[in-house]
């Protein structure tokens, strides 16, 4: 069975601070990994995804994530956050052969100007 | 990216009535659509997987007679909450996947049952 854990429930940062959001997954096979963002009042949008190849994935708006297979992790990072990054961030996993995404519980990021 | 449109975005209904939520893929054909429910401060919980032209597959604990799902075409799936009660109040989100495995989401429907 698939599962995804996001240990940070709410992160508060000042502008220009660096960000790292944790994501760990459980699945006994090859996975596709995703980070989605949900801005206030808006729908989920894809930030970045990992299918194969280079484990360091760069996404939109300066975000990146690194897939560490040995740690079953796919942490999201951004070197310098902006107020506009305030949103809810969801990590998701799609196991090979599975049909649907499994989501973590989400991390609320609040960036203080 | 592809666009998934969900309608309505907000609905208030009386207890005992039924509500239909539509999910459309606007610029691609989605053979499979997914319906999620999101509780406050919680993650998206998959309710069912909807395949075009066949019966939906419901997750454990989801009442299929209460949450009716129809996927009559490659671009439209509907979720009908029948005989709604206040505990059905929630945020419902649909999703459709293209052939690249990336999922696109509708903007969600906030249902309030009074």
XYZ file of C-alpha atoms in Angstrom:
227
model
C 0.000 0.000 0.000
C 1.052 3.536 -0.676
C 1.335 6.213 1.968
C 2.819 9.668 2.192
C 3.945 11.549 5.299
C 4.481 15.254 5.611
C 5.760 15.961 9.075
C 5.598 19.744 8.969
C 2.007 20.832 9.447
C 2.565 24.569 9.555
C 5.750 26.420 8.716
C 6.166 30.136 9.284
C 9.070 31.937 7.656
C 10.182 35.466 7.011
C 10.726 36.598 3.456
C 14.116 35.603 2.020
C 14.437 32.661 4.397
C 15.229 29.255 2.968
C 12.565 26.584 2.860
C 12.640 22.830 3.136
C 9.464 20.788 3.469
C 9.759 17.121 4.275
C 8.012 14.320 2.407
C 8.473 10.616 3.013
C 6.638 7.888 1.220
C 6.040 4.206 1.576
C 5.671 1.953 -1.429
C 7.254 -1.319 -2.400
C 8.143 -0.439 -5.947
C 8.951 2.283 -8.424
C 7.190 5.571 -7.825
C 6.393 8.833 -9.488
C 6.520 11.753 -7.053
C 4.815 15.115 -7.139
C 4.550 18.359 -5.238
C 1.359 20.341 -5.606
C 0.592 23.807 -4.288
C -2.770 25.248 -3.360
C -2.868 29.020 -3.055
C -5.676 30.493 -0.973
C -8.952 30.179 -2.837
C -7.383 28.421 -5.793
C -7.145 24.864 -7.035
C -4.203 22.536 -6.795
C -1.367 23.263 -9.177
C 1.634 21.126 -10.027
C 4.942 22.528 -8.759
C 7.207 19.752 -9.948
C 7.357 16.047 -10.562
C 9.856 13.208 -10.597
C 9.488 10.246 -12.912
C 13.045 9.066 -13.500
C 16.559 10.302 -14.212
C 18.210 13.140 -12.311
C 16.952 12.922 -8.721
C 17.173 16.705 -8.355
C 14.095 18.119 -9.983
C 13.509 21.787 -10.679
C 10.012 23.139 -10.835
C 8.225 26.412 -11.284
C 8.735 29.554 -9.192
C 12.218 28.576 -8.046
C 11.219 25.385 -6.266
C 13.205 22.187 -6.432
C 12.986 18.751 -4.864
C 15.423 15.937 -4.393
C 14.462 12.289 -4.594
C 16.551 10.203 -2.193
C 15.587 6.625 -2.841
C 17.428 5.201 0.153
C 15.482 7.486 2.461
C 12.169 7.236 0.621
C 12.126 11.013 0.648
C 11.233 13.790 -1.763
C 11.812 17.035 0.117
C 10.813 20.361 -1.377
C 13.226 23.283 -1.216
C 13.434 26.929 -2.130
C 16.469 29.060 -1.294
C 14.571 32.294 -0.688
C 10.823 32.410 -0.105
C 8.519 35.274 -0.954
C 5.277 36.418 0.600
C 3.493 35.103 -2.494
C 4.635 31.571 -1.612
C 2.117 31.509 1.228
C 0.025 28.454 0.412
C -0.654 24.814 1.238
C 1.847 22.339 -0.177
C 1.013 18.703 -0.842
C 3.361 15.864 -1.620
C 1.880 13.007 -3.642
C 3.028 9.601 -4.828
C 1.885 7.440 -7.704
C 3.114 3.879 -7.528
C 3.890 2.164 -10.801
C 0.877 0.123 -11.723
C -1.358 2.128 -9.435
C -4.053 4.316 -10.841
C -4.424 7.144 -8.360
C -2.305 9.594 -6.446
C -1.888 9.351 -2.695
C -1.454 12.641 -0.927
C 0.268 13.695 2.222
C -1.658 15.735 4.770
C -0.195 18.933 3.466
C 2.014 21.659 4.922
C 0.742 25.163 5.359
C 3.443 27.720 4.623
C 3.041 31.255 5.895
C 5.606 33.775 4.739
C 5.780 36.971 6.744
C 6.732 40.083 4.767
C -1.057 22.490 -18.707
C -4.414 20.881 -19.245
C -7.509 22.423 -17.720
C -10.082 20.741 -15.539
C -13.197 22.738 -14.784
C -15.389 21.964 -11.819
C -18.832 23.421 -11.267
C -20.245 24.783 -9.064
C -17.435 26.133 -6.946
C -19.731 26.728 -3.994
C -23.159 25.366 -3.146
C -25.434 25.521 -0.137
C -28.304 23.061 0.064
C -30.929 21.981 2.532
C -30.595 18.727 4.404
C -32.255 15.894 2.509
C -31.780 17.339 -0.953
C -29.341 16.166 -3.623
C -26.508 18.099 -5.186
C -24.716 17.417 -8.467
C -21.133 18.477 -9.070
C -19.676 18.477 -12.583
C -16.082 17.912 -13.588
C -14.974 18.585 -17.149
C -11.629 18.170 -18.851
C -11.575 21.081 -21.278
C -8.674 20.343 -23.599
C -7.955 16.670 -23.231
C -9.819 13.418 -22.984
C -9.749 11.817 -19.589
C -10.548 8.140 -19.545
C -10.144 8.230 -15.788
C -11.240 10.872 -13.346
C -10.891 10.915 -9.579
C -13.063 12.371 -6.882
C -11.505 13.547 -3.629
C -12.861 14.961 -0.429
C -10.829 17.380 1.635
C -11.604 17.986 5.285
C -10.307 21.116 7.021
C -6.605 20.884 7.771
C -6.445 17.409 6.289
C -5.250 15.917 3.064
C -7.255 14.924 0.059
C -9.038 11.646 0.594
C -9.757 9.636 -2.511
C -13.429 8.766 -2.698
C -13.677 6.999 -6.017
C -12.112 6.421 -9.379
C -14.356 7.067 -12.319
C -13.789 5.332 -15.638
C -15.579 6.420 -18.775
C -18.391 4.117 -19.680
C -18.170 1.895 -16.625
C -19.081 1.886 -12.973
C -16.944 3.857 -10.588
C -14.633 2.139 -8.147
C -15.222 3.353 -4.619
C -12.703 3.442 -1.815
C -13.407 1.578 1.363
C -15.833 3.392 3.597
C -17.364 5.523 0.860
C -21.077 4.883 0.351
C -21.664 4.360 -3.347
C -25.424 4.842 -2.986
C -24.866 8.203 -1.378
C -22.151 9.482 -3.672
C -23.310 8.659 -7.175
C -20.674 8.995 -9.841
C -21.344 9.041 -13.551
C -18.677 9.234 -16.251
C -20.699 9.256 -19.433
C -18.123 10.802 -21.725
C -14.368 11.278 -22.005
C -14.658 14.856 -20.842
C -17.343 14.802 -18.154
C -17.779 13.117 -14.810
C -20.428 13.997 -12.253
C -20.694 13.428 -8.532
C -24.156 13.535 -7.000
C -24.448 13.736 -3.243
C -27.850 12.235 -2.525
C -29.961 13.068 0.508
C -27.260 15.355 1.794
C -26.747 15.855 5.513
C -24.655 18.389 7.404
C -21.857 15.858 7.867
C -21.500 15.766 4.074
C -20.394 19.380 4.150
C -16.889 19.400 2.782
C -14.653 20.428 -0.066
C -14.923 18.091 -3.050
C -12.229 18.052 -5.701
C -12.083 16.232 -9.007
C -8.986 15.305 -10.897
C -8.196 13.916 -14.314
C -5.013 12.380 -15.545
C -3.542 12.639 -18.978
C -1.339 10.007 -20.546
C 1.738 11.506 -18.904
C 0.555 10.490 -15.437
C 0.346 14.099 -14.317
C -2.950 14.856 -12.636
C -4.862 18.064 -13.190
C -7.316 19.295 -10.660
C -10.558 21.159 -10.732
C -10.929 24.219 -8.550
C -13.033 22.296 -6.053
C -16.587 22.599 -4.801
C -17.364 23.714 -1.307
C -20.591 22.050 -0.221
C -22.453 23.332 2.802
C -25.526 21.423 3.927
C -27.818 23.320 6.267
